């Protein structure tokens, strides 16, 4: 593979270049095959020679390039480079893609790519189909986000938009919940199909600007009584417990 | 700080050297202060000049060394080096530290340090006090594990031991549950205080050697019916949902 192309692909590690080109990389055989089967537009598959059989029986409309292990290592973001990756065009969802009759998970300033990816994977597992991210959240096509979703990014409408704009529209028809250290224990809530659930930043929780929109504060009980304990839960863990309870 | 000492501290990134020395590093102000307040043996605090006020009012019996930002960067495992770290002697727990009258979380080959750290943090939040790890699990004092626990490693008895040895002892007085893709939905289980819960490896689940010990297979319902969905949950997410349900 030409050096210029490797340089181009390496630039996709940076948000700026992903945003300008509308392209990103999907790494690893499971995620690449799932992307090829999806309605996302794969522009090119790059693979090492020994991975060729993985594509047997697939009808592909995109370029397939065989690269060396060394080239794969240069292009990959992972500590252990994959044997296969795909160059994919980003599908962008906008505010009008959010459905009022479906539940909405709202992420306020989630910064850790592992957390965002894991939240998308968990939401997909529990049957959620749409997520609203504040513009300050980590970007969806960040390689670590994509990796942590384990393919679930393909099935989720993830919209980046100023949260108050959307919350203002939803507040008349949807109950808006927010997770806090103090609130009604989540197992006491009787969630409905089009509820809205806000999860806050890893360190600072839900921002003050969103508090007027919250109709009910909820919390996850600790059950560790009368002793020192963890001060908080990881953001993706807290989200998972609320989503589980939502559907329970 | 002398070069030899920096080299020594850097060696603690490696499991071999942590194991030989019985020492490890705790990074970041919250975790360091929590470690100083705990019954773990802090041998030295390293901090940058501007972090000195953080120790005001503390009576310390250990050495305090002021290092430059550059030295901190060399010693740290984190992308963003902390302003303070502690050199801590490992407290080792053994099989006889496991209490039969308490619930036991059993981790079978959890490899990802973020997962192990997050599981310890979550278990601490929900009031669990002991975890049994297979010898193949990632090592507790791995810097990424310690970081992800957010201080909860201080309050958890984490024992590394061959799992069948312990499960053989527990099976007469404790119900042993294992999480699988197929099993009784977790919300239908009536957990008791000294139950045993096995969580499997990220990719391969619970190993065959443990299956004879499992008295009840449990699963986390997906609720995403009639459409493609995530194939599985992240191991720390699955653990969190079961621990939540355990205490609910």
Tab-separated table of C-alpha atoms in Angstrom:
chain	number	residue	atom	x	y	z
A	1	UNK	CA	0.000	0.000	0.000
A	2	UNK	CA	1.272	3.483	-0.858
A	3	UNK	CA	2.652	5.573	1.947
A	4	UNK	CA	0.234	8.396	1.180
A	5	UNK	CA	-2.722	6.105	1.699
A	6	UNK	CA	-1.384	4.801	4.989
A	7	UNK	CA	-0.898	8.390	6.104
A	8	UNK	CA	-4.464	9.192	5.112
A	9	UNK	CA	-5.829	6.243	7.067
A	10	UNK	CA	-3.702	7.116	10.083
A	11	UNK	CA	-5.137	10.628	10.045
A	12	UNK	CA	-8.522	9.089	10.757
A	13	UNK	CA	-7.326	8.581	14.335
A	14	UNK	CA	-7.998	12.301	14.645
A	15	UNK	CA	-11.506	13.623	15.090
A	16	UNK	CA	-10.820	16.580	12.781
A	17	UNK	CA	-9.990	14.339	9.823
A	18	UNK	CA	-12.864	11.957	10.474
A	19	UNK	CA	-15.185	14.913	10.523
A	20	UNK	CA	-13.763	16.446	7.319
A	21	UNK	CA	-13.753	13.179	5.372
A	22	UNK	CA	-16.901	11.659	6.838
A	23	UNK	CA	-14.948	8.402	7.110
A	24	UNK	CA	-13.824	6.191	9.999
A	25	UNK	CA	-12.269	2.803	10.639
A	26	UNK	CA	-13.918	-0.322	12.001
A	27	UNK	CA	-11.386	-2.863	13.316
A	28	UNK	CA	-11.640	-6.595	13.929
A	29	UNK	CA	-13.325	-9.450	12.126
A	30	UNK	CA	-16.607	-9.548	14.035
A	31	UNK	CA	-17.299	-5.830	13.682
A	32	UNK	CA	-16.164	-5.668	10.040
A	33	UNK	CA	-18.393	-8.565	8.979
A	34	UNK	CA	-21.311	-7.061	10.861
A	35	UNK	CA	-20.702	-3.702	9.168
A	36	UNK	CA	-20.617	-5.394	5.746
A	37	UNK	CA	-24.007	-6.976	6.465
A	38	UNK	CA	-25.469	-3.652	7.650
A	39	UNK	CA	-26.829	-0.697	5.688
A	40	UNK	CA	-23.704	1.353	6.472
A	41	UNK	CA	-21.555	2.208	3.446
A	42	UNK	CA	-18.239	0.303	3.535
A	43	UNK	CA	-15.818	1.929	1.088
A	44	UNK	CA	-12.919	-0.440	1.469
A	45	UNK	CA	-11.898	-3.558	3.334
A	46	UNK	CA	-8.227	-3.880	4.332
A	47	UNK	CA	-7.008	-7.259	5.423
A	48	UNK	CA	-3.896	-9.351	5.819
A	49	UNK	CA	-3.347	-12.220	3.444
A	50	UNK	CA	-4.320	-14.917	5.930
A	51	UNK	CA	-7.670	-13.214	6.579
A	52	UNK	CA	-8.849	-13.580	2.953
A	53	UNK	CA	-11.026	-16.649	3.701
A	54	UNK	CA	-13.129	-14.536	6.100
A	55	UNK	CA	-14.695	-12.860	3.064
A	56	UNK	CA	-15.484	-16.132	1.249
A	57	UNK	CA	-19.039	-16.249	0.051
A	58	UNK	CA	-19.652	-12.528	0.543
A	59	UNK	CA	-20.641	-10.350	-2.408
A	60	UNK	CA	-18.777	-7.110	-1.885
A	61	UNK	CA	-19.279	-3.897	-3.808
A	62	UNK	CA	-16.233	-2.229	-2.241
A	63	UNK	CA	-12.490	-2.384	-2.823
A	64	UNK	CA	-10.598	-5.092	-0.966
A	65	UNK	CA	-6.915	-4.374	-0.257
A	66	UNK	CA	-4.439	-6.867	1.084
A	67	UNK	CA	-1.926	-5.260	3.437
A	68	UNK	CA	1.035	-6.560	5.405
A	69	UNK	CA	1.006	-7.060	9.177
A	70	UNK	CA	3.353	-4.111	9.435
A	71	UNK	CA	1.034	-1.847	7.464
A	72	UNK	CA	-1.910	-3.000	9.556
A	73	UNK	CA	0.047	-2.107	12.666
A	74	UNK	CA	0.711	1.382	11.333
A	75	UNK	CA	-2.929	2.025	10.462
A	76	UNK	CA	-4.540	0.469	13.538
A	77	UNK	CA	-5.386	2.303	16.743
A	78	UNK	CA	-5.378	-0.915	18.769
A	79	UNK	CA	-2.495	-2.237	20.874
A	80	UNK	CA	-2.981	-5.566	19.144
A	81	UNK	CA	-3.641	-4.672	15.492
A	82	UNK	CA	-6.517	-6.558	13.854
A	83	UNK	CA	-6.222	-8.800	10.791
A	84	UNK	CA	-9.016	-6.892	9.091
A	85	UNK	CA	-10.479	-3.427	9.101
A	86	UNK	CA	-13.024	-1.485	7.100
A	87	UNK	CA	-13.090	2.100	5.903
A	88	UNK	CA	-16.668	3.194	6.475
A	89	UNK	CA	-18.669	6.303	5.599
A	90	UNK	CA	-20.341	7.801	8.608
A	91	UNK	CA	-24.129	7.790	8.745
A	92	UNK	CA	-25.196	10.972	10.447
A	93	UNK	CA	-28.415	11.222	12.390
A	94	UNK	CA	-30.020	14.547	13.199
A	95	UNK	CA	-32.620	15.823	15.627
A	96	UNK	CA	-35.531	14.939	13.330
A	97	UNK	CA	-34.431	11.268	13.437
A	98	UNK	CA	-35.383	11.110	17.124
A	99	UNK	CA	-38.795	9.550	17.625
A	100	UNK	CA	-41.100	10.993	20.285
A	101	UNK	CA	-42.858	7.664	20.807
A	102	UNK	CA	-39.637	5.849	21.783
A	103	UNK	CA	-37.641	6.080	24.974
A	104	UNK	CA	-34.590	8.323	24.714
A	105	UNK	CA	-31.273	7.932	26.472
A	106	UNK	CA	-29.574	11.332	26.883
A	107	UNK	CA	-25.834	11.552	27.588
A	108	UNK	CA	-24.598	14.801	29.095
A	109	UNK	CA	-20.855	15.191	28.493
A	110	UNK	CA	-19.738	11.541	28.544
A	111	UNK	CA	-16.009	11.875	27.862
A	112	UNK	CA	-14.568	8.383	28.113
A	113	UNK	CA	-14.729	6.497	24.779
A	114	UNK	CA	-14.979	3.128	26.560
A	115	UNK	CA	-17.986	4.401	28.478
A	116	UNK	CA	-19.789	5.705	25.381
A	117	UNK	CA	-19.118	2.500	23.458
A	118	UNK	CA	-20.249	0.312	26.340
A	119	UNK	CA	-23.391	2.414	26.826
A	120	UNK	CA	-24.301	1.990	23.140
A	121	UNK	CA	-23.729	-1.790	23.375
A	122	UNK	CA	-25.830	-2.035	26.538
A	123	UNK	CA	-28.636	0.142	25.149
A	124	UNK	CA	-28.738	-2.074	22.046
A	125	UNK	CA	-28.945	-5.199	24.232
A	126	UNK	CA	-31.929	-3.774	26.094
A	127	UNK	CA	-33.723	-2.780	22.903
A	128	UNK	CA	-33.174	0.965	22.944
A	129	UNK	CA	-32.791	2.464	19.474
A	130	UNK	CA	-31.883	6.116	19.973
A	131	UNK	CA	-29.358	8.083	22.023
A	132	UNK	CA	-28.951	11.840	22.259
A	133	UNK	CA	-25.404	13.062	23.016
A	134	UNK	CA	-24.386	16.565	24.050
A	135	UNK	CA	-21.887	18.092	21.586
A	136	UNK	CA	-19.277	17.745	24.386
A	137	UNK	CA	-19.581	13.942	24.463
A	138	UNK	CA	-16.736	11.941	22.947
A	139	UNK	CA	-17.275	11.522	19.211
A	140	UNK	CA	-19.080	8.376	18.024
A	141	UNK	CA	-16.532	7.268	15.431
A	142	UNK	CA	-13.557	7.536	17.811
A	143	UNK	CA	-11.854	4.134	17.339
A	144	UNK	CA	-12.164	3.253	21.033
A	145	UNK	CA	-15.883	4.044	20.997
A	146	UNK	CA	-16.454	1.922	17.895
A	147	UNK	CA	-14.453	-0.941	19.402
A	148	UNK	CA	-16.351	-0.887	22.694
A	149	UNK	CA	-19.747	-0.954	20.941
A	150	UNK	CA	-18.895	-4.417	19.529
A	151	UNK	CA	-20.959	-3.590	16.443
A	152	UNK	CA	-23.904	-2.020	18.256
A	153	UNK	CA	-23.150	1.389	16.720
A	154	UNK	CA	-24.724	-0.045	13.550
A	155	UNK	CA	-28.122	-0.323	15.198
A	156	UNK	CA	-28.322	2.895	17.193
A	157	UNK	CA	-29.469	6.331	16.073
A	158	UNK	CA	-26.901	8.492	17.876
A	159	UNK	CA	-27.667	12.195	17.542
A	160	UNK	CA	-25.343	15.003	18.663
A	161	UNK	CA	-27.350	18.107	19.499
A	162	UNK	CA	-27.629	20.759	22.186
A	163	UNK	CA	-29.572	18.924	24.889
A	164	UNK	CA	-31.893	21.769	25.982
A	165	UNK	CA	-33.191	22.107	22.396
A	166	UNK	CA	-34.430	18.524	22.389
A	167	UNK	CA	-35.492	18.370	26.043
A	168	UNK	CA	-37.678	21.442	25.545
A	169	UNK	CA	-39.535	19.600	22.771
A	170	UNK	CA	-39.881	16.336	24.701
A	171	UNK	CA	-40.899	17.620	28.108
A	172	UNK	CA	-44.610	17.921	27.328
A	173	UNK	CA	-45.080	14.287	26.187
A	174	UNK	CA	-42.279	12.416	27.942
A	175	UNK	CA	-41.265	12.108	31.591
A	176	UNK	CA	-37.661	13.266	31.961
A	177	UNK	CA	-35.596	11.383	34.560
A	178	UNK	CA	-32.051	12.169	35.674
A	179	UNK	CA	-29.675	10.031	37.737
A	180	UNK	CA	-28.289	11.617	40.901
A	181	UNK	CA	-26.607	10.517	44.109
A	182	UNK	CA	-29.887	11.329	45.863
A	183	UNK	CA	-33.218	10.524	44.285
A	184	UNK	CA	-36.057	8.025	44.218
A	185	UNK	CA	-34.530	4.517	44.125
A	186	UNK	CA	-34.684	3.395	40.517
A	187	UNK	CA	-36.571	0.177	41.326
A	188	UNK	CA	-39.549	2.257	42.549
A	189	UNK	CA	-40.016	3.966	39.185
A	190	UNK	CA	-42.679	2.725	36.816
A	191	UNK	CA	-41.033	3.569	33.484
A	192	UNK	CA	-43.093	4.078	30.346
A	193	UNK	CA	-42.179	3.440	26.719
A	194	UNK	CA	-41.333	7.003	25.716
A	195	UNK	CA	-39.541	8.167	28.862
A	196	UNK	CA	-36.372	10.249	28.666
A	197	UNK	CA	-33.387	9.364	30.820
A	198	UNK	CA	-30.436	11.696	31.380
A	199	UNK	CA	-27.013	10.372	32.436
A	200	UNK	CA	-24.391	12.889	33.579
A	201	UNK	CA	-20.650	13.344	33.147
A	202	UNK	CA	-18.263	10.834	34.753
A	203	UNK	CA	-16.890	13.286	37.325
A	204	UNK	CA	-19.459	16.065	37.598
A	205	UNK	CA	-22.818	14.430	36.981
A	206	UNK	CA	-25.670	16.238	35.220
A	207	UNK	CA	-24.922	19.869	34.375
A	208	UNK	CA	-26.868	22.677	36.009
A	209	UNK	CA	-28.338	23.840	32.691
A	210	UNK	CA	-30.297	20.587	32.407
A	211	UNK	CA	-31.690	20.478	35.931
A	212	UNK	CA	-34.823	22.551	35.125
A	213	UNK	CA	-35.887	19.874	32.630
A	214	UNK	CA	-35.707	16.996	35.097
A	215	UNK	CA	-39.117	15.932	36.340
A	216	UNK	CA	-37.871	13.127	38.603
A	217	UNK	CA	-34.475	12.544	40.173
A	218	UNK	CA	-33.587	8.878	40.449
A	219	UNK	CA	-30.711	7.065	42.136
A	220	UNK	CA	-29.164	3.628	42.357
A	221	UNK	CA	-29.242	2.319	45.928
A	222	UNK	CA	-25.906	1.297	47.390
A	223	UNK	CA	-26.977	-1.321	49.978
A	224	UNK	CA	-23.529	-0.919	51.578
A	225	UNK	CA	-24.762	0.521	54.840
A	226	UNK	CA	-22.730	1.577	57.852
A	227	UNK	CA	-19.299	1.287	56.285
A	228	UNK	CA	-17.017	3.056	53.844
A	229	UNK	CA	-17.895	2.261	50.261
A	230	UNK	CA	-17.415	3.393	46.682
A	231	UNK	CA	-18.452	7.034	46.278
A	232	UNK	CA	-20.080	6.447	42.940
A	233	UNK	CA	-20.567	4.002	40.096
A	234	UNK	CA	-18.865	4.154	36.710
A	235	UNK	CA	-21.145	6.025	34.250
A	236	UNK	CA	-21.654	3.023	31.977
A	237	UNK	CA	-22.497	0.814	34.965
A	238	UNK	CA	-25.039	3.319	36.295
A	239	UNK	CA	-26.599	3.589	32.838
A	240	UNK	CA	-26.822	-0.193	32.506
A	241	UNK	CA	-28.629	-0.604	35.814
A	242	UNK	CA	-31.161	2.081	34.935
A	243	UNK	CA	-31.745	0.618	31.445
A	244	UNK	CA	-32.180	-2.839	32.962
A	245	UNK	CA	-34.690	-1.491	35.470
A	246	UNK	CA	-36.386	0.456	32.682
A	247	UNK	CA	-37.178	-2.779	30.865
A	248	UNK	CA	-37.537	-5.078	33.873
B	1	UNK	CA	15.053	12.063	42.003
B	2	UNK	CA	17.890	9.673	41.096
B	3	UNK	CA	17.647	7.880	37.807
B	4	UNK	CA	17.949	4.482	39.494
B	5	UNK	CA	14.867	5.168	41.595
B	6	UNK	CA	12.836	6.303	38.584
B	7	UNK	CA	13.880	3.114	36.811
B	8	UNK	CA	12.792	1.064	39.812
B	9	UNK	CA	9.382	2.760	39.911
B	10	UNK	CA	8.943	2.322	36.174
B	11	UNK	CA	9.604	-1.385	36.561
B	12	UNK	CA	6.460	-1.564	38.668
B	13	UNK	CA	4.486	-1.275	35.429
B	14	UNK	CA	5.442	-4.925	34.993
B	15	UNK	CA	3.619	-7.654	36.870
B	16	UNK	CA	6.872	-9.574	37.470
B	17	UNK	CA	8.465	-6.690	39.363
B	18	UNK	CA	5.318	-5.913	41.338
B	19	UNK	CA	5.163	-9.525	42.367
B	20	UNK	CA	8.857	-9.691	43.350
B	21	UNK	CA	8.821	-6.429	45.302
B	22	UNK	CA	5.317	-6.688	46.737
B	23	UNK	CA	4.899	-3.018	45.776
B	24	UNK	CA	2.648	-1.114	43.393
B	25	UNK	CA	1.666	2.447	42.485
B	26	UNK	CA	-1.557	4.271	43.236
B	27	UNK	CA	-2.032	7.352	41.044
B	28	UNK	CA	-4.175	10.467	41.463
B	29	UNK	CA	-5.147	12.611	44.414
B	30	UNK	CA	-8.437	10.957	45.361
B	31	UNK	CA	-7.013	7.427	45.409
B	32	UNK	CA	-3.776	8.432	47.143
B	33	UNK	CA	-5.571	10.258	49.949
B	34	UNK	CA	-7.950	7.339	50.370
B	35	UNK	CA	-5.004	4.924	50.534
B	36	UNK	CA	-3.307	7.093	53.180
B	37	UNK	CA	-6.470	6.931	55.296
B	38	UNK	CA	-6.744	3.146	54.868
B	39	UNK	CA	-4.949	0.298	56.632
B	40	UNK	CA	-2.793	-0.348	53.552
B	41	UNK	CA	0.923	0.359	54.019
B	42	UNK	CA	2.008	3.431	52.028
B	43	UNK	CA	5.798	3.463	51.768
B	44	UNK	CA	6.262	6.716	49.938
B	45	UNK	CA	4.254	9.579	48.499
B	46	UNK	CA	5.595	11.209	45.332
B	47	UNK	CA	4.148	14.525	44.347
B	48	UNK	CA	4.829	17.647	42.312
B	49	UNK	CA	5.586	20.856	44.147
B	50	UNK	CA	2.166	22.377	43.565
B	51	UNK	CA	0.451	19.335	45.094
B	52	UNK	CA	2.101	19.804	48.513
B	53	UNK	CA	-0.980	21.511	50.043
B	54	UNK	CA	-2.986	18.301	49.429
B	55	UNK	CA	-1.107	16.696	52.326
B	56	UNK	CA	-1.698	19.614	54.743
B	57	UNK	CA	-2.988	18.438	58.078
B	58	UNK	CA	-2.134	14.775	57.454
B	59	UNK	CA	0.241	12.969	59.808
B	60	UNK	CA	2.336	10.781	57.552
B	61	UNK	CA	4.714	8.059	58.654
B	62	UNK	CA	6.122	7.573	55.152
B	63	UNK	CA	8.670	9.407	53.019
B	64	UNK	CA	7.355	12.268	50.896
B	65	UNK	CA	9.342	13.042	47.735
B	66	UNK	CA	8.831	16.057	45.539
B	67	UNK	CA	9.368	15.256	41.870
B	68	UNK	CA	9.186	17.317	38.686
B	69	UNK	CA	6.363	17.062	36.159
B	70	UNK	CA	8.795	15.362	33.818
B	71	UNK	CA	9.757	12.758	36.390
B	72	UNK	CA	6.085	12.152	37.163
B	73	UNK	CA	5.459	11.623	33.474
B	74	UNK	CA	8.256	9.037	33.312
B	75	UNK	CA	6.966	7.101	36.318
B	76	UNK	CA	3.240	7.237	35.558
B	77	UNK	CA	1.295	4.672	33.554
B	78	UNK	CA	-1.451	7.151	32.710
B	79	UNK	CA	-1.766	9.157	29.494
B	80	UNK	CA	-2.246	12.239	31.641
B	81	UNK	CA	0.269	11.828	34.494
B	82	UNK	CA	-1.098	12.600	37.956
B	83	UNK	CA	0.252	15.265	40.323
B	84	UNK	CA	0.584	12.708	43.098
B	85	UNK	CA	1.170	9.007	43.465
B	86	UNK	CA	1.865	6.568	46.256
B	87	UNK	CA	4.156	3.578	46.486
B	88	UNK	CA	2.117	0.989	48.353
B	89	UNK	CA	2.854	-2.459	49.782
B	90	UNK	CA	0.432	-5.048	48.543
B	91	UNK	CA	-1.897	-6.648	51.077
B	92	UNK	CA	-2.357	-10.244	50.022
B	93	UNK	CA	-5.490	-12.184	50.845
B	94	UNK	CA	-5.585	-15.970	50.767
B	95	UNK	CA	-8.251	-18.649	50.634
B	96	UNK	CA	-8.760	-18.676	54.414
B	97	UNK	CA	-9.732	-14.975	54.256
B	98	UNK	CA	-12.895	-15.906	52.357
B	99	UNK	CA	-15.921	-16.060	54.641
B	100	UNK	CA	-18.493	-18.787	54.110
B	101	UNK	CA	-21.291	-16.677	55.565
B	102	UNK	CA	-20.831	-13.907	52.991
B	103	UNK	CA	-21.756	-13.838	49.347
B	104	UNK	CA	-18.844	-14.508	47.008
B	105	UNK	CA	-18.273	-13.078	43.565
B	106	UNK	CA	-16.129	-15.442	41.479
B	107	UNK	CA	-14.318	-14.181	38.363
B	108	UNK	CA	-13.259	-16.804	35.863
B	109	UNK	CA	-10.491	-15.470	33.636
B	110	UNK	CA	-11.390	-11.771	33.490
B	111	UNK	CA	-8.590	-10.356	31.340
B	112	UNK	CA	-9.386	-6.709	30.809
B	113	UNK	CA	-7.966	-4.484	33.585
B	114	UNK	CA	-10.756	-1.916	33.152
B	115	UNK	CA	-13.319	-4.675	33.639
B	116	UNK	CA	-11.712	-6.024	36.814
B	117	UNK	CA	-11.321	-2.543	38.292
B	118	UNK	CA	-14.905	-1.608	37.442
B	119	UNK	CA	-16.206	-4.888	38.883
B	120	UNK	CA	-14.380	-4.216	42.181
B	121	UNK	CA	-15.795	-0.675	42.306
B	122	UNK	CA	-19.322	-1.908	41.596
B	123	UNK	CA	-19.092	-4.784	44.102
B	124	UNK	CA	-17.944	-2.285	46.741
B	125	UNK	CA	-20.885	0.009	45.934
B	126	UNK	CA	-23.324	-2.859	46.422
B	127	UNK	CA	-21.765	-3.930	49.733
B	128	UNK	CA	-19.874	-7.030	48.622
B	129	UNK	CA	-16.634	-7.554	50.516
B	130	UNK	CA	-14.910	-10.516	48.863
B	131	UNK	CA	-14.008	-11.570	45.326
B	132	UNK	CA	-12.355	-14.777	44.192
B	133	UNK	CA	-10.275	-14.509	41.001
B	134	UNK	CA	-8.909	-17.371	38.939
B	135	UNK	CA	-5.096	-17.210	38.641
B	136	UNK	CA	-5.643	-16.325	34.953
B	137	UNK	CA	-7.471	-13.085	35.798
B	138	UNK	CA	-5.582	-9.827	35.270
B	139	UNK	CA	-3.505	-8.996	38.337
B	140	UNK	CA	-5.082	-6.742	40.974
B	141	UNK	CA	-2.265	-4.194	41.256
B	142	UNK	CA	-2.031	-3.625	37.485
B	143	UNK	CA	-2.148	0.196	37.261
B	144	UNK	CA	-5.238	0.171	35.045
B	145	UNK	CA	-7.084	-2.089	37.490
B	146	UNK	CA	-6.176	0.123	40.456
B	147	UNK	CA	-7.242	3.218	38.542
B	148	UNK	CA	-10.614	1.769	37.534
B	149	UNK	CA	-11.433	0.726	41.120
B	150	UNK	CA	-11.393	4.428	42.144
B	151	UNK	CA	-10.141	3.377	45.597
B	152	UNK	CA	-12.477	0.415	46.058
B	153	UNK	CA	-9.519	-2.027	45.989
B	154	UNK	CA	-8.855	-0.835	49.553
B	155	UNK	CA	-12.113	-2.326	50.811
B	156	UNK	CA	-12.263	-5.632	48.943
B	157	UNK	CA	-10.701	-8.959	49.877
B	158	UNK	CA	-9.535	-10.136	46.461
B	159	UNK	CA	-8.192	-13.696	46.553
B	160	UNK	CA	-6.409	-15.409	43.644
B	161	UNK	CA	-6.853	-19.163	43.872
B	162	UNK	CA	-7.752	-22.121	41.686
B	163	UNK	CA	-11.539	-21.796	41.465
B	164	UNK	CA	-12.448	-25.520	41.790
B	165	UNK	CA	-10.608	-25.706	45.146
B	166	UNK	CA	-12.847	-23.036	46.665
B	167	UNK	CA	-16.053	-24.023	44.858
B	168	UNK	CA	-15.694	-27.589	46.159
B	169	UNK	CA	-15.674	-26.232	49.707
B	170	UNK	CA	-18.562	-23.836	49.195
B	171	UNK	CA	-20.976	-26.032	47.281
B	172	UNK	CA	-22.505	-27.711	50.321
B	173	UNK	CA	-23.532	-24.499	52.124
B	174	UNK	CA	-23.856	-21.974	49.298
B	175	UNK	CA	-25.903	-21.928	46.109
B	176	UNK	CA	-23.565	-21.517	43.138
B	177	UNK	CA	-24.932	-19.450	40.239
B	178	UNK	CA	-23.283	-18.862	36.882
B	179	UNK	CA	-24.205	-16.326	34.185
B	180	UNK	CA	-24.900	-17.733	30.729
B	181	UNK	CA	-26.603	-16.625	27.522
B	182	UNK	CA	-29.396	-19.070	28.383
B	183	UNK	CA	-30.609	-19.482	31.943
B	184	UNK	CA	-33.297	-18.426	34.423
B	185	UNK	CA	-33.805	-14.650	34.072
B	186	UNK	CA	-31.885	-13.044	36.917
B	187	UNK	CA	-34.897	-11.132	38.240
B	188	UNK	CA	-36.622	-14.460	39.053
B	189	UNK	CA	-33.851	-15.574	41.416
B	190	UNK	CA	-34.312	-15.167	45.150
B	191	UNK	CA	-30.681	-14.623	46.183
B	192	UNK	CA	-29.508	-15.381	49.724
B	193	UNK	CA	-26.742	-13.740	51.742
B	194	UNK	CA	-24.055	-16.355	51.195
B	195	UNK	CA	-24.670	-17.219	47.552
B	196	UNK	CA	-21.810	-17.694	45.118
B	197	UNK	CA	-21.909	-16.019	41.716
B	198	UNK	CA	-19.588	-16.952	38.852
B	199	UNK	CA	-18.850	-14.527	35.996
B	200	UNK	CA	-17.035	-15.847	32.928
B	201	UNK	CA	-14.348	-14.609	30.578
B	202	UNK	CA	-15.106	-11.659	28.257
B	203	UNK	CA	-15.020	-13.734	25.062
B	204	UNK	CA	-15.552	-17.330	26.137
B	205	UNK	CA	-17.801	-17.195	29.184
B	206	UNK	CA	-17.499	-19.681	32.038
B	207	UNK	CA	-14.934	-22.424	31.458
B	208	UNK	CA	-16.014	-26.049	31.142
B	209	UNK	CA	-14.102	-27.088	34.272
B	210	UNK	CA	-16.442	-24.981	36.412
B	211	UNK	CA	-19.729	-26.124	34.920
B	212	UNK	CA	-20.150	-29.137	37.265
B	213	UNK	CA	-20.197	-26.750	40.243
B	214	UNK	CA	-23.003	-24.582	38.916
B	215	UNK	CA	-26.329	-25.291	40.579
B	216	UNK	CA	-28.319	-22.697	38.668
B	217	UNK	CA	-27.663	-21.031	35.331
B	218	UNK	CA	-28.870	-17.452	35.197
B	219	UNK	CA	-29.116	-14.930	32.370
B	220	UNK	CA	-29.806	-11.262	31.781
B	221	UNK	CA	-32.873	-10.793	29.574
B	222	UNK	CA	-32.371	-8.740	26.435
B	223	UNK	CA	-35.878	-7.350	25.834
B	224	UNK	CA	-34.785	-6.543	22.253
B	225	UNK	CA	-37.149	-8.923	20.574
B	226	UNK	CA	-37.598	-9.542	16.877
B	227	UNK	CA	-34.634	-7.571	15.660
B	228	UNK	CA	-30.838	-7.738	15.487
B	229	UNK	CA	-29.230	-6.745	18.733
B	230	UNK	CA	-25.977	-6.890	20.697
B	231	UNK	CA	-24.777	-10.487	21.015
B	232	UNK	CA	-23.676	-10.040	24.590
B	233	UNK	CA	-23.047	-7.541	27.355
B	234	UNK	CA	-19.637	-6.337	28.526
B	235	UNK	CA	-18.487	-8.511	31.477
B	236	UNK	CA	-18.474	-5.647	33.971
B	237	UNK	CA	-21.964	-4.595	32.868
B	238	UNK	CA	-23.332	-8.131	33.235
B	239	UNK	CA	-21.752	-8.396	36.684
B	240	UNK	CA	-23.245	-5.077	37.760
B	241	UNK	CA	-26.756	-6.080	36.755
B	242	UNK	CA	-26.515	-9.364	38.632
B	243	UNK	CA	-25.062	-7.678	41.753
B	244	UNK	CA	-27.835	-5.061	41.608
B	245	UNK	CA	-30.466	-7.778	41.335
B	246	UNK	CA	-28.720	-9.720	44.122
B	247	UNK	CA	-29.290	-6.830	46.511
B	248	UNK	CA	-32.556	-5.491	45.075
